[in-house]
Short mmCIF file of C-alpha atoms and ligand atoms in Angstrom, two decimals:
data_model
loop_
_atom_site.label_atom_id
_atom_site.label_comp_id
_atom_site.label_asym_id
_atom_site.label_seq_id
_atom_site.Cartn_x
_atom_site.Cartn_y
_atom_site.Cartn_z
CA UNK S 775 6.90 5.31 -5.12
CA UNK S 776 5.93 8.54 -7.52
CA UNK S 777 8.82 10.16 -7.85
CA UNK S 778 11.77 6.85 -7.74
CA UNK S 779 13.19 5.37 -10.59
CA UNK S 780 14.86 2.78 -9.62
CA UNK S 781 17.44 0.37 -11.11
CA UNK S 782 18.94 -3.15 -9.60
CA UNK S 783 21.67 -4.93 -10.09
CA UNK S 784 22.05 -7.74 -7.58
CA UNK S 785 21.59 -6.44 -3.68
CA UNK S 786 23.03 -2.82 -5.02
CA UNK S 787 20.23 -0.80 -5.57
CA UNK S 788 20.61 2.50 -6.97
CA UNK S 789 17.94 5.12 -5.93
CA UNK S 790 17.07 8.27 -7.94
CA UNK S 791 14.84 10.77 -6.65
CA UNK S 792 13.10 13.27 -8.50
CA UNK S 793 13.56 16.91 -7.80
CA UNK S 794 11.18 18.01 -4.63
CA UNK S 795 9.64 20.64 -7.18
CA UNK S 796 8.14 17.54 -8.69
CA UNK S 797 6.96 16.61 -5.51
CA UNK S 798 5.70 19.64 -4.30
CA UNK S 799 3.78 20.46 -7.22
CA UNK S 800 2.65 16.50 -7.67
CA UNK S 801 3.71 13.70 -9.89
CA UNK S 802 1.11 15.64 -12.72
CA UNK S 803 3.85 17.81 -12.85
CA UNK S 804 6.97 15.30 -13.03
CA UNK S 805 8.05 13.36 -15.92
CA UNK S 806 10.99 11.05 -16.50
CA UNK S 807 13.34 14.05 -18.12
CA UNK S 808 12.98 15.80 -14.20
CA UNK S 809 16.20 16.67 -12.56
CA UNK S 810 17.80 14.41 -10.01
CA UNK S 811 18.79 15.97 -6.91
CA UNK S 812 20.15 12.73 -5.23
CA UNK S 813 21.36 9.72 -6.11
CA UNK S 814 22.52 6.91 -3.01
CA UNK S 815 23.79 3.42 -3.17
CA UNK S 816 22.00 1.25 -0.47
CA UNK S 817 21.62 -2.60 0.22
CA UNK S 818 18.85 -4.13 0.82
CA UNK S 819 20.50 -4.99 4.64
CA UNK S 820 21.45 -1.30 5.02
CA UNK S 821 20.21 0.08 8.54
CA UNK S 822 19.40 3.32 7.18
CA UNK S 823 15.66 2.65 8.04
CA UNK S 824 13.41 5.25 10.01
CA UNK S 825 12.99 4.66 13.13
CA UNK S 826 9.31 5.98 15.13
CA UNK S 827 9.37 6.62 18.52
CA UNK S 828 8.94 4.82 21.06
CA UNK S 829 4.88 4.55 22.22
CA UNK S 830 6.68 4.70 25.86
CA UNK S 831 7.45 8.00 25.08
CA UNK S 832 3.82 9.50 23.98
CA UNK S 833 3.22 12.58 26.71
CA UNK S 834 0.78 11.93 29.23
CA UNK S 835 -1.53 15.11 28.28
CA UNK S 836 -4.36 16.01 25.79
CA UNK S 837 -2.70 15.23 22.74
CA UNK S 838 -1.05 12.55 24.23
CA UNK S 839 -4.10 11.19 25.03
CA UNK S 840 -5.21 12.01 21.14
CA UNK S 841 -1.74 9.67 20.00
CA UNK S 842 -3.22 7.14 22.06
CA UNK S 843 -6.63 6.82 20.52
CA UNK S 844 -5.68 7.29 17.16
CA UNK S 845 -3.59 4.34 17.98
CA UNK S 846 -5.88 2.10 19.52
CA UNK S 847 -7.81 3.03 16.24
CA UNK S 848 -5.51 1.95 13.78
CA UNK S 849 -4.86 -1.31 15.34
CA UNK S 850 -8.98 -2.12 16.86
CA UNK S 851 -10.55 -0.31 13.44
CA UNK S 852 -13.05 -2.60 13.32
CA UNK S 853 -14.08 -2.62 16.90
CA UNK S 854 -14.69 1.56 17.23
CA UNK S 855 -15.50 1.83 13.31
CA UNK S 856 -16.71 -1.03 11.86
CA UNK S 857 -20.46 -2.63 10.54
CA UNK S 858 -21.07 -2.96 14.94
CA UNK S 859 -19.01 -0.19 15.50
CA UNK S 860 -18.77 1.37 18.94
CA UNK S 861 -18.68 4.55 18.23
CA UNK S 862 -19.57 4.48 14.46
CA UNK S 863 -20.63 2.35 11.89
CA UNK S 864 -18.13 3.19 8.82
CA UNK S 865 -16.60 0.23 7.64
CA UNK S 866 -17.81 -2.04 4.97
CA UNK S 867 -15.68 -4.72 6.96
CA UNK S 868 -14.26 -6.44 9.45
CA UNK S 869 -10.78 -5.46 8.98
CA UNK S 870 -8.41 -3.03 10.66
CA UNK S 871 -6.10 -0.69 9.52
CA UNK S 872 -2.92 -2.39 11.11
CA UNK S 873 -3.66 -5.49 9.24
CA UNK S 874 -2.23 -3.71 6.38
CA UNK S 875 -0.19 -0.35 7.78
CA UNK S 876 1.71 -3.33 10.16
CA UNK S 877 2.43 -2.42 13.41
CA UNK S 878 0.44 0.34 13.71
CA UNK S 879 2.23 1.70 10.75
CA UNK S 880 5.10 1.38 12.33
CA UNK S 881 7.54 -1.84 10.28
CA UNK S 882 9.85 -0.59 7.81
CA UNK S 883 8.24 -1.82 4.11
CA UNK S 884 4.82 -2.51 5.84
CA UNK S 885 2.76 0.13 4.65
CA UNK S 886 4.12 2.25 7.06
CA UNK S 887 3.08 5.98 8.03
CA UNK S 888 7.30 7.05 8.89
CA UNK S 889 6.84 9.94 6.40
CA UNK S 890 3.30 10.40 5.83
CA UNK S 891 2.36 13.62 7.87
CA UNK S 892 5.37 15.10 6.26
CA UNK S 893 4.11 14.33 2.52
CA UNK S 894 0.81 15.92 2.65
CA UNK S 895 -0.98 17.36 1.38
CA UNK S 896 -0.64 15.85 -1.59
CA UNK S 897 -1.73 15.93 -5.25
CA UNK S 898 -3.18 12.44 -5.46
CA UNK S 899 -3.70 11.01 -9.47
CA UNK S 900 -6.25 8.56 -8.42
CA UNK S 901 -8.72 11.41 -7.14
CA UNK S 902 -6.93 14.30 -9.48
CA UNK S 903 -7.09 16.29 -6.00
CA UNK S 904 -4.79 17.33 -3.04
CA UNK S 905 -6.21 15.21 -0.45
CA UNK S 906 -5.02 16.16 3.32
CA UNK S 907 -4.15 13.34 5.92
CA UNK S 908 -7.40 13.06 7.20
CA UNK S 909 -8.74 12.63 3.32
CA UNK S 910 -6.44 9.88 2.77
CA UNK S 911 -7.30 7.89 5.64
CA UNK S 912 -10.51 8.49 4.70
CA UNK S 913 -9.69 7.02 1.00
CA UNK S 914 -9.03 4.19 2.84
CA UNK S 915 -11.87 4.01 4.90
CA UNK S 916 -13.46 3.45 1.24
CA UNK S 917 -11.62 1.50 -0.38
CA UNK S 918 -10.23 -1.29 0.58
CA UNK S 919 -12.66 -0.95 3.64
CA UNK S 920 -15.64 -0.37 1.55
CA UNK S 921 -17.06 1.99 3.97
CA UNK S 922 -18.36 5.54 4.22
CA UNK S 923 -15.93 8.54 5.05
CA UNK S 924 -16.37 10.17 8.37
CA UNK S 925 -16.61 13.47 9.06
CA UNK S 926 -13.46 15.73 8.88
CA UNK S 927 -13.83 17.37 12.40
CA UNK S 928 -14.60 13.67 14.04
CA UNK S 929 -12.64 12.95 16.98
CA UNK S 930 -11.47 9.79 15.17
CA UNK S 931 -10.53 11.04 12.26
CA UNK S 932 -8.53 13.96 14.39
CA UNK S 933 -6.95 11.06 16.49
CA UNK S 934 -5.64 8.89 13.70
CA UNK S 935 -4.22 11.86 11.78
CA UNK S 936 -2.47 13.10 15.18
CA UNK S 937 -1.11 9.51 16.19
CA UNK S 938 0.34 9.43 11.94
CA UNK S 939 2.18 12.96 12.70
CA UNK S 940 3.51 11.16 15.85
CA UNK S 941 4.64 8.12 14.01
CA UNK S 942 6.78 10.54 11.52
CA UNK S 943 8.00 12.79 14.53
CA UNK S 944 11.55 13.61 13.04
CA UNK S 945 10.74 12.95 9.18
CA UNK S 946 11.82 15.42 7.19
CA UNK S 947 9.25 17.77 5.64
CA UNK S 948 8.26 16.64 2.24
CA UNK S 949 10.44 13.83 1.62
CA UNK S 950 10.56 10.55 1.77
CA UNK S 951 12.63 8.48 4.41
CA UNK S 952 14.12 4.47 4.10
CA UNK S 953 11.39 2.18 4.32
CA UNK S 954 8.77 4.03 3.97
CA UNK S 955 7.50 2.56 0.97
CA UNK S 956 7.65 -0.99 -0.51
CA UNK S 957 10.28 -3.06 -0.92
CA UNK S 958 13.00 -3.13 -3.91
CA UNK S 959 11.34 -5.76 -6.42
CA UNK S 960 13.37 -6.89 -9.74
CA UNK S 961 10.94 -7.22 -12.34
CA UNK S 962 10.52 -10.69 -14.49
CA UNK S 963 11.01 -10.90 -18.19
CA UNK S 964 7.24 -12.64 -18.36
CA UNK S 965 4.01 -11.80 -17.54
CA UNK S 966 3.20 -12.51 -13.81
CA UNK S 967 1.58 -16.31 -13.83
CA UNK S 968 -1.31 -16.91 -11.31
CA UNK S 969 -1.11 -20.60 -11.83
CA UNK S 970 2.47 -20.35 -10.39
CA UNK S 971 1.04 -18.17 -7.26
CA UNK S 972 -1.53 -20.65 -6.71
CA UNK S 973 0.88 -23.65 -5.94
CA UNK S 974 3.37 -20.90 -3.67
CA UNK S 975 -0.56 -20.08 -2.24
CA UNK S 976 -1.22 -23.49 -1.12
CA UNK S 977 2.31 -23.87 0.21
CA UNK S 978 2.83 -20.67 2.24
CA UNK S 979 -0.43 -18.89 2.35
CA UNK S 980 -3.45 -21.03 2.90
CA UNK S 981 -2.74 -22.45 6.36
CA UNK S 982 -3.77 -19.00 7.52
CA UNK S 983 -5.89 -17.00 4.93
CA UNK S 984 -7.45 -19.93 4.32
CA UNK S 985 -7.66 -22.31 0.92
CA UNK S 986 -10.12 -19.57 -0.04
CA UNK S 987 -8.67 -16.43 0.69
CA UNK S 988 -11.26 -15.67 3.25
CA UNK S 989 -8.91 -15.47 6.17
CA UNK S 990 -9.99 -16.27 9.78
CA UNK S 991 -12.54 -14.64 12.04
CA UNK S 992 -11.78 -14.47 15.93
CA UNK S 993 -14.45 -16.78 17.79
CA UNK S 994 -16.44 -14.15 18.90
CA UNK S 995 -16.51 -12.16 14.85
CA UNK S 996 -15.70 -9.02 15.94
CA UNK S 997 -12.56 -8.76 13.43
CA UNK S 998 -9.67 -11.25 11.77
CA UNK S 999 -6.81 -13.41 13.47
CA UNK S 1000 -5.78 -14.16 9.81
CA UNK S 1001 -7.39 -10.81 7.29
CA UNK S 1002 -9.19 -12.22 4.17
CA UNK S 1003 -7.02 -11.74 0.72
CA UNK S 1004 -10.00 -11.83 -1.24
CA UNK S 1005 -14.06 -12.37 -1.48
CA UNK S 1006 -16.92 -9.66 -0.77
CA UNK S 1007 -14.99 -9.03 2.88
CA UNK S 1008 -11.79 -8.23 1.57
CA UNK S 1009 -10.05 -4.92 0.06
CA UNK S 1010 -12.05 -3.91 -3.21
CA UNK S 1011 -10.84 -2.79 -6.30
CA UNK S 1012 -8.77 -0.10 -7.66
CA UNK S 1013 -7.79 -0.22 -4.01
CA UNK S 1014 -3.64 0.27 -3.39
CA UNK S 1015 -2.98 -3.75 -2.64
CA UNK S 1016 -5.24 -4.61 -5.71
CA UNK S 1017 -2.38 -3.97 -7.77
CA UNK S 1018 0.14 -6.69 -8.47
CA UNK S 1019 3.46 -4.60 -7.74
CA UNK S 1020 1.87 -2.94 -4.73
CA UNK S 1021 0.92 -6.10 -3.14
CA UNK S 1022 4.16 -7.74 -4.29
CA UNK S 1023 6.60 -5.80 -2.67
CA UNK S 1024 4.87 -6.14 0.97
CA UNK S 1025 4.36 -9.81 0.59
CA UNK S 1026 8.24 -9.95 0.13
CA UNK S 1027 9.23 -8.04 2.97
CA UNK S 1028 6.59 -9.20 5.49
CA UNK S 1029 4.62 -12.88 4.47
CA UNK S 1030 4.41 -15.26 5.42
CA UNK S 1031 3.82 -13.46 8.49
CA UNK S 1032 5.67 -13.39 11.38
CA UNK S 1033 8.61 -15.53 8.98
CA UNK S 1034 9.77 -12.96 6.44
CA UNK S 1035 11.37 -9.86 7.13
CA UNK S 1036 12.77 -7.12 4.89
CA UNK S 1037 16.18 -8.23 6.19
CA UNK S 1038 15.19 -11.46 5.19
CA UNK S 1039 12.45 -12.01 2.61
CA UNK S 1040 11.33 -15.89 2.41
CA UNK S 1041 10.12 -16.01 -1.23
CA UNK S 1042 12.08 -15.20 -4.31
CA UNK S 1043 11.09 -11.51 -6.13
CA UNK S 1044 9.24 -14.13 -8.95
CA UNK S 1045 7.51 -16.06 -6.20
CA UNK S 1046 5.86 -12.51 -4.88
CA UNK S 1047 4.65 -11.49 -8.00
CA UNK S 1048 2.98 -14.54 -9.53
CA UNK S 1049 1.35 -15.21 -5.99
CA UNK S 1050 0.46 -11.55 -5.81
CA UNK S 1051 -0.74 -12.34 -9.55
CA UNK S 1052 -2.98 -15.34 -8.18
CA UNK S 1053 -4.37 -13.16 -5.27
CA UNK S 1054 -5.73 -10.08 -7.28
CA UNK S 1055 -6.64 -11.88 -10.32
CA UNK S 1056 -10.31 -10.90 -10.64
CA UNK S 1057 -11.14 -13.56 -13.54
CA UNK S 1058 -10.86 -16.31 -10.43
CA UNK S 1059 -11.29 -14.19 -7.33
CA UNK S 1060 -14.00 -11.75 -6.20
CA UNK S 1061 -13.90 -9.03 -4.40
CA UNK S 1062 -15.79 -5.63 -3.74
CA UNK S 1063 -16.62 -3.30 -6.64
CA UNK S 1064 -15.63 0.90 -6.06
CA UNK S 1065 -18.98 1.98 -4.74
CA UNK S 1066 -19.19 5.11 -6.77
CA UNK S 1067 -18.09 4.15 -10.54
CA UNK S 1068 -19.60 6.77 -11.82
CA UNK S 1069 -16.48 9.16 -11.20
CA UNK S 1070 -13.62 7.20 -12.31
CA UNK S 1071 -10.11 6.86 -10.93
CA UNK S 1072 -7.36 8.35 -12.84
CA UNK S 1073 -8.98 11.14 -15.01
CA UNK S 1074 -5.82 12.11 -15.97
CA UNK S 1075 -4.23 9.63 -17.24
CA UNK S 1076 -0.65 10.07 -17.32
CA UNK S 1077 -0.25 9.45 -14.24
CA UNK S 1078 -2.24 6.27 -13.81
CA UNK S 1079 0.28 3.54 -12.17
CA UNK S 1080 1.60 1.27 -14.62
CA UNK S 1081 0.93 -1.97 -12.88
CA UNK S 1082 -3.19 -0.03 -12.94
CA UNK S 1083 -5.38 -3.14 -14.54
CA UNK S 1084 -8.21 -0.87 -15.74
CA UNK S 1085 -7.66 0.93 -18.83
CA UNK S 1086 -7.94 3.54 -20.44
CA UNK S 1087 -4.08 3.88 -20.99
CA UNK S 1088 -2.11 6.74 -22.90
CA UNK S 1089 0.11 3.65 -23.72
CA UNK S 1090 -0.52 0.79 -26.70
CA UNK S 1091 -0.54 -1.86 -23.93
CA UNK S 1092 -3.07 -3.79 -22.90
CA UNK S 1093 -5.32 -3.81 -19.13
CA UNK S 1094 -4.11 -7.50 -18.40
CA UNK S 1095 -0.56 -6.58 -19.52
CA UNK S 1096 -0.94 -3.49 -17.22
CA UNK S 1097 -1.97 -5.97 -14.28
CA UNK S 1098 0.42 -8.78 -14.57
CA UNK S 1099 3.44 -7.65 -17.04
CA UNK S 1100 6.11 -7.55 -18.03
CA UNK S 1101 6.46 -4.64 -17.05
CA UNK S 1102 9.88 -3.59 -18.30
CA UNK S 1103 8.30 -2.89 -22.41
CA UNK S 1104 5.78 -0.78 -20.47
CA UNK S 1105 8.18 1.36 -18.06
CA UNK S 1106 10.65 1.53 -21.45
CA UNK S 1107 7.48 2.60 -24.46
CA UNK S 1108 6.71 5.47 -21.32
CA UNK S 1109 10.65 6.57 -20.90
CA UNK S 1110 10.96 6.68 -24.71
CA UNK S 1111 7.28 9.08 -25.14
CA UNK S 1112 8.28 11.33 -22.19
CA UNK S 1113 5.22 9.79 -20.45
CA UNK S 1114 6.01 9.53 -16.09
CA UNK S 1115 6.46 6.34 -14.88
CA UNK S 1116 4.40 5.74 -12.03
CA UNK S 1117 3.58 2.87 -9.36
C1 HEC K 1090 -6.30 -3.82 2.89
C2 HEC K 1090 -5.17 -3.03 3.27
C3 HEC K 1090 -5.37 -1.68 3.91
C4 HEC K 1090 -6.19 -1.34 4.96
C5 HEC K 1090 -7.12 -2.22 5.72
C6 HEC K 1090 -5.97 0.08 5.19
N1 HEC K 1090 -5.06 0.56 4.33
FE1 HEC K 1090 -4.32 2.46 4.28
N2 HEC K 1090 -3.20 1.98 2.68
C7 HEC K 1090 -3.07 0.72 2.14
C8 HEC K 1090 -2.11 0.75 1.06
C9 HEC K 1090 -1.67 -0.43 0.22
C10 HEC K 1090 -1.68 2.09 0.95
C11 HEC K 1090 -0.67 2.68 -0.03
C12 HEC K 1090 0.69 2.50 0.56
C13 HEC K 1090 1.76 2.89 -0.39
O1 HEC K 1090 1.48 3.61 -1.36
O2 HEC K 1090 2.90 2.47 -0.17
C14 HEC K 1090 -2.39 2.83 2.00
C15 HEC K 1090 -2.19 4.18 2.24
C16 HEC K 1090 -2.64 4.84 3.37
C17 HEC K 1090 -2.27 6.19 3.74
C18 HEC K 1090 -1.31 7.07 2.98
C19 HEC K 1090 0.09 6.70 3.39
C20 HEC K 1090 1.16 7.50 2.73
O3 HEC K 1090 2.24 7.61 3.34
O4 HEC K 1090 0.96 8.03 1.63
C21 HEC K 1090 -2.92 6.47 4.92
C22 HEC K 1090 -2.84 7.76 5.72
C23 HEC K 1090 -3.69 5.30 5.27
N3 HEC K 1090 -3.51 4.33 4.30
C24 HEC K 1090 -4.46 5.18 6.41
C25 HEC K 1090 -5.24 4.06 6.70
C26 HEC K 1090 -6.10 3.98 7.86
C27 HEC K 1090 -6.20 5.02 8.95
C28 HEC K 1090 -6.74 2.78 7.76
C29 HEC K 1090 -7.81 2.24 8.67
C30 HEC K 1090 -8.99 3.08 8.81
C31 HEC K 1090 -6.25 2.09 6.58
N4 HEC K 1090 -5.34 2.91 5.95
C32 HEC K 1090 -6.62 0.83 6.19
C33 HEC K 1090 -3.71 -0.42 2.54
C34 HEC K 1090 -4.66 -0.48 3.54
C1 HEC K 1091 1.35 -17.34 9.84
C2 HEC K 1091 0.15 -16.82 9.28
C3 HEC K 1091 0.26 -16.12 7.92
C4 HEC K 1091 0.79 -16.61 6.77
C5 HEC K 1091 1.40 -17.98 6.54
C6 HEC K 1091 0.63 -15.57 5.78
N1 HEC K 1091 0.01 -14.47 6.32
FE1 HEC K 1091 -0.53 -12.77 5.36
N2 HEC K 1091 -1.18 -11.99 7.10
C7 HEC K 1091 -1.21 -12.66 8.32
C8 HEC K 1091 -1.66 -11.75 9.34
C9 HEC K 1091 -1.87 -12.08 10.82
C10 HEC K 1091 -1.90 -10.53 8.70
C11 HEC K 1091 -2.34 -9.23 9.38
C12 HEC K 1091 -1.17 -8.66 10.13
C13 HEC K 1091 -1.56 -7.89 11.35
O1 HEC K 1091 -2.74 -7.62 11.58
O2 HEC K 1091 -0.61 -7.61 12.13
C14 HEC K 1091 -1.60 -10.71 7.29
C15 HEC K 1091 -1.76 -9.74 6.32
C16 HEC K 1091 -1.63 -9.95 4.96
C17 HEC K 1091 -1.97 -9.01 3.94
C18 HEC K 1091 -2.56 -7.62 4.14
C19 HEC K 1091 -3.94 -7.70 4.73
C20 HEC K 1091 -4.99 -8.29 3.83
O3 HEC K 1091 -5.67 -9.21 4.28
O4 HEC K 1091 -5.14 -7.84 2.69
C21 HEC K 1091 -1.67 -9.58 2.74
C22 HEC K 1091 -1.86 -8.99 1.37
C23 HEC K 1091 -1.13 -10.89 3.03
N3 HEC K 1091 -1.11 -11.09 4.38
C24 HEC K 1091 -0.70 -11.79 2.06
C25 HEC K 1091 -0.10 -13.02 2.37
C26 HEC K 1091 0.46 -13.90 1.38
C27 HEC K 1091 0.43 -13.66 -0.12
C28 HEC K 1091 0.97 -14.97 2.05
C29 HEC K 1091 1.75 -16.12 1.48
C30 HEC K 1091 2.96 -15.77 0.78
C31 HEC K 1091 0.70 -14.76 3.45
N4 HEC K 1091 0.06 -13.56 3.62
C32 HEC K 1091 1.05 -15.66 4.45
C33 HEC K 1091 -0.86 -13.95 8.54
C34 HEC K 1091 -0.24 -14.78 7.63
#
């Protein structure tokens, strides 16, 4: 999402991206006055999307074989890697990486990996680093599962960053492809209303992540049917679905499970956002603290993500404003002081 502007009118949607300099050298580096080097019309229906290959098709040989774990560990996480793990215990949780990165990282708008191996590495603001692959996954490993990282030269580690290059087989170097990030969103004129998301909660969220957001454990509690949304065994904060937009944007192309699509989204843009808005609001719902505060996220703060609900800001905004909105006087104060605009 770095490096796209992006401005909607109706289901035309018109897509800037920033020169690849910008993302080559980072979004540090990129601010709104950057050069364009392509501009496309698209609809929201178009069926431009990336397409992974098939898992029919992964070679029967030693890196096949590699695909094949890194697979199985993306989708049973919690099983090899979790607080019983079978082959190690670094997750804080019960959760598994497909419950977010659907698919196996493999749906269009699901927190896909179509373009991932092709993107990094990459200067990431949160860390003010360039984090390979295998340091991103282990970001996650983290936050949001609130573990410890593994090892660099761990088979695991080796197997899920070999089965992400395989997803992306045919992305093009450093650049992004259709779908590979989160949905088109139009923005609301008010800040995002967690009273609202709690009544659109009850209606099309509870029956399976539960009245209190703490999801539903198989019989036998090895992982989730239904993942927890928050509570001590959910994703902690500062972590990517903690923020409203982030969360938004997949909720409108993929929940209620299993019922919305990005070809056909069941709530409205509003309705994501104020139920995102209910789900991350931390003055009603707990969830894990970053283990290590002491170094804090964003040292440099221009490029801290606007929708970012921990200050400090270079902006006159405040930290709930940040979280729920609007967003629009935000994205427009950082336009008009040459300041990036980042999500
Ligand atoms: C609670 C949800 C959640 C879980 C669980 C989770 N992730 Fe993530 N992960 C995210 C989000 C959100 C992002 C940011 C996606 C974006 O920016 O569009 C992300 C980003 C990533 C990225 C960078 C993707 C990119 O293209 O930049 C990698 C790699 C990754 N995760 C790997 C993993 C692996 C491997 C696991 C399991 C060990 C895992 N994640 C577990 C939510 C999750
Ligand atoms: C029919 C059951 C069902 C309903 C209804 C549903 N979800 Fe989900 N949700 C799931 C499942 C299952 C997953 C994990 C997907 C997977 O593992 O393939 C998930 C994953 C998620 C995740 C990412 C994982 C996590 O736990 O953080 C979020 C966020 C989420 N759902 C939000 C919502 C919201 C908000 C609603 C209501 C608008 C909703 N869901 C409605 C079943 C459901």
């Amino acid at each position: 999402m770095n490096n796209l502007f992006r401005s909607i009118s109706k289901n035309r949607l018109k897509v800037i991206i920033v020169g690849t300099a910008c993302i080559a050298l980072g979004i540090a580096a990129c601010n709104n006055s950057a050069p364009t080097t392509e501009t496309k019309n698209i609809t929201a229906k178009d069926t431009l999307v990336f397409h992974p290959p098939d898992t029919a098709t992964i070679p029967h040989d030693d890196m096949g074989n590699m695909i094949r774990y890194g697979r199985d560990l993306v989708v049973n996480t919690a099983y090899y890697l979790g607080p019983n793990g079978t082959v190690g215990k670094y997750l804080g949780n019960k959760m598994n990486c497909a419950n977010c990165h659907l698919d196996a990282g493999t749906r269009p708008f699901g927190y896909n990996f179509f373009s991932t191996h092709a993107r990094y590495p990459q200067y990431r603001g949160r860390e003010n680093k360039i984090l390979t692959v295998s340091d991103r996954i282990n970001n996650c490993i983290e936050r949001p599962h609130n573990g410890t990282p593994m090892p660099l030269d761990s088979k695991e580690l080796i197997a899920m960053a070999s089965y992400i290059k395989w997803v992306g087989t045919n992305a093009p170097v450093g650049g992004h492809v259709r779908g590979d990030e989160g949905m088109e969103l139009e923005y609301i004129n008010r800040p995002a209303d967690p009273n609202k998301g709690a009544v659109i909660f009850a209606e099309n969220c509870a029956s399976c992540h539960g009245k209190n957001g703490e999801g539903i454990m198989k019989p036998d509690s090895s992982t989730y049917i239904y993942p927890p949304l928050w509570g001590p065994l959910s994703y902690q904060k500062g972590s990517s679905p903690h923020r409203v937009l982030k969360v938004a944007r997949f909720i409108k192309a993929n929940m209620p499970n299993l019922k919305a699509t990005w070809q056909k989204p069941v709530l409205t843009d509003e309705q994501c956002i104020d139920v995102a808005a209910f789900v991350n609001d931390d003055r009603i719902h707990p969830r894990p603290e970053k283990r290590n505060r002491e170094v804090p996220d964003y040292p440099q703060l221009k490029v801290k993500p606007i929708d970012y609900g921990t200050g400090p800001y270079l902006d006159t905004f405040t930290a709930i404003q940040h979280k729920f909105g609007p967003y629009k006087p935000i994205i427009d104060y950082h336009k008009a002081h040459n300041l990036p605009v980042v999500f």
